[in-house]
JSON list of C-alpha atoms in Angstrom, two decimals:
[
{"chain": "A", "resi": 1315, "resn": "MET", "atom": "CA", "xyz": [-6.85, 85.41, 260.80]},
{"chain": "A", "resi": 1316, "resn": "VAL", "atom": "CA", "xyz": [-5.20, 86.96, 257.72]},
{"chain": "A", "resi": 1317, "resn": "SER", "atom": "CA", "xyz": [-4.38, 90.12, 259.55]},
{"chain": "A", "resi": 1318, "resn": "ASN", "atom": "CA", "xyz": [-2.66, 88.11, 262.30]},
{"chain": "A", "resi": 1319, "resn": "THR", "atom": "CA", "xyz": [-0.63, 86.13, 259.88]},
{"chain": "A", "resi": 1320, "resn": "SER", "atom": "CA", "xyz": [0.55, 89.45, 258.15]},
{"chain": "A", "resi": 1321, "resn": "VAL", "atom": "CA", "xyz": [1.63, 90.71, 261.46]},
{"chain": "A", "resi": 1322, "resn": "SER", "atom": "CA", "xyz": [3.51, 87.46, 262.08]},
{"chain": "A", "resi": 1323, "resn": "CYS", "atom": "CA", "xyz": [5.18, 87.73, 258.67]},
{"chain": "A", "resi": 1324, "resn": "ALA", "atom": "CA", "xyz": [6.36, 91.27, 259.38]},
{"chain": "A", "resi": 1325, "resn": "ARG", "atom": "CA", "xyz": [7.64, 90.28, 262.90]},
{"chain": "A", "resi": 1326, "resn": "ASN", "atom": "CA", "xyz": [9.35, 87.19, 261.82]},
{"chain": "A", "resi": 1327, "resn": "GLY", "atom": "CA", "xyz": [10.86, 88.21, 258.34]},
{"chain": "A", "resi": 1328, "resn": "ASN", "atom": "CA", "xyz": [10.72, 84.50, 257.54]},
{"chain": "A", "resi": 1329, "resn": "GLY", "atom": "CA", "xyz": [8.53, 84.52, 254.53]},
{"chain": "A", "resi": 1330, "resn": "LYS", "atom": "CA", "xyz": [8.81, 80.81, 253.81]},
{"chain": "A", "resi": 1331, "resn": "LYS", "atom": "CA", "xyz": [7.84, 79.69, 257.33]},
{"chain": "A", "resi": 1332, "resn": "ILE", "atom": "CA", "xyz": [4.78, 81.97, 257.22]},
{"chain": "A", "resi": 1333, "resn": "TRP", "atom": "CA", "xyz": [3.81, 80.64, 253.74]},
{"chain": "A", "resi": 1334, "resn": "LEU", "atom": "CA", "xyz": [3.82, 77.08, 254.94]},
{"chain": "A", "resi": 1335, "resn": "PHE", "atom": "CA", "xyz": [1.74, 78.24, 257.95]},
{"chain": "A", "resi": 1336, "resn": "ASP", "atom": "CA", "xyz": [-0.73, 79.92, 255.56]},
{"chain": "A", "resi": 1337, "resn": "ILE", "atom": "CA", "xyz": [-1.12, 76.69, 253.72]},
{"chain": "A", "resi": 1338, "resn": "ASP", "atom": "CA", "xyz": [-1.72, 74.75, 256.91]},
{"chain": "A", "resi": 1339, "resn": "ILE", "atom": "CA", "xyz": [-4.44, 77.29, 258.01]},
{"chain": "A", "resi": 1340, "resn": "ALA", "atom": "CA", "xyz": [-6.01, 76.95, 254.51]},
{"chain": "A", "resi": 1341, "resn": "ILE", "atom": "CA", "xyz": [-6.13, 73.07, 254.66]},
{"chain": "A", "resi": 1342, "resn": "ASP", "atom": "CA", "xyz": [-7.48, 73.15, 258.14]},
{"chain": "A", "resi": 1343, "resn": "LEU", "atom": "CA", "xyz": [-10.35, 75.55, 256.91]},
{"chain": "A", "resi": 1344, "resn": "PHE", "atom": "CA", "xyz": [-10.91, 73.35, 253.87]},
{"chain": "A", "resi": 1345, "resn": "SER", "atom": "CA", "xyz": [-11.12, 70.22, 255.99]},
{"chain": "A", "resi": 1346, "resn": "VAL", "atom": "CA", "xyz": [-13.58, 71.90, 258.39]},
{"chain": "A", "resi": 1347, "resn": "LYS", "atom": "CA", "xyz": [-15.82, 72.75, 255.39]},
{"chain": "A", "resi": 1348, "resn": "ILE", "atom": "CA", "xyz": [-15.76, 69.22, 254.20]},
{"chain": "A", "resi": 1349, "resn": "GLU", "atom": "CA", "xyz": [-16.61, 67.92, 257.64]},
{"chain": "A", "resi": 1350, "resn": "ALA", "atom": "CA", "xyz": [-19.44, 70.40, 257.96]},
{"chain": "A", "resi": 1351, "resn": "LYS", "atom": "CA", "xyz": [-20.88, 69.31, 254.59]},
{"chain": "A", "resi": 1352, "resn": "GLN", "atom": "CA", "xyz": [-20.59, 65.61, 255.47]},
{"chain": "A", "resi": 1353, "resn": "ALA", "atom": "CA", "xyz": [-22.36, 66.38, 259.01]},
{"chain": "A", "resi": 1354, "resn": "LEU", "atom": "CA", "xyz": [-25.27, 68.30, 257.12]},
{"chain": "A", "resi": 1355, "resn": "ALA", "atom": "CA", "xyz": [-25.62, 65.38, 254.64]},
{"chain": "A", "resi": 1356, "resn": "ALA", "atom": "CA", "xyz": [-25.65, 62.64, 257.24]}
]
């Protein structure tokens, strides 16, 4: 996932857009971790 983002960054040359995209991925992964913990606890 990280390498794909790096390739996109090099291709786009739009650092700000990719940076926001990286934050979205991080939030998604974080949300998935929380949901997984809640599922295990339930």
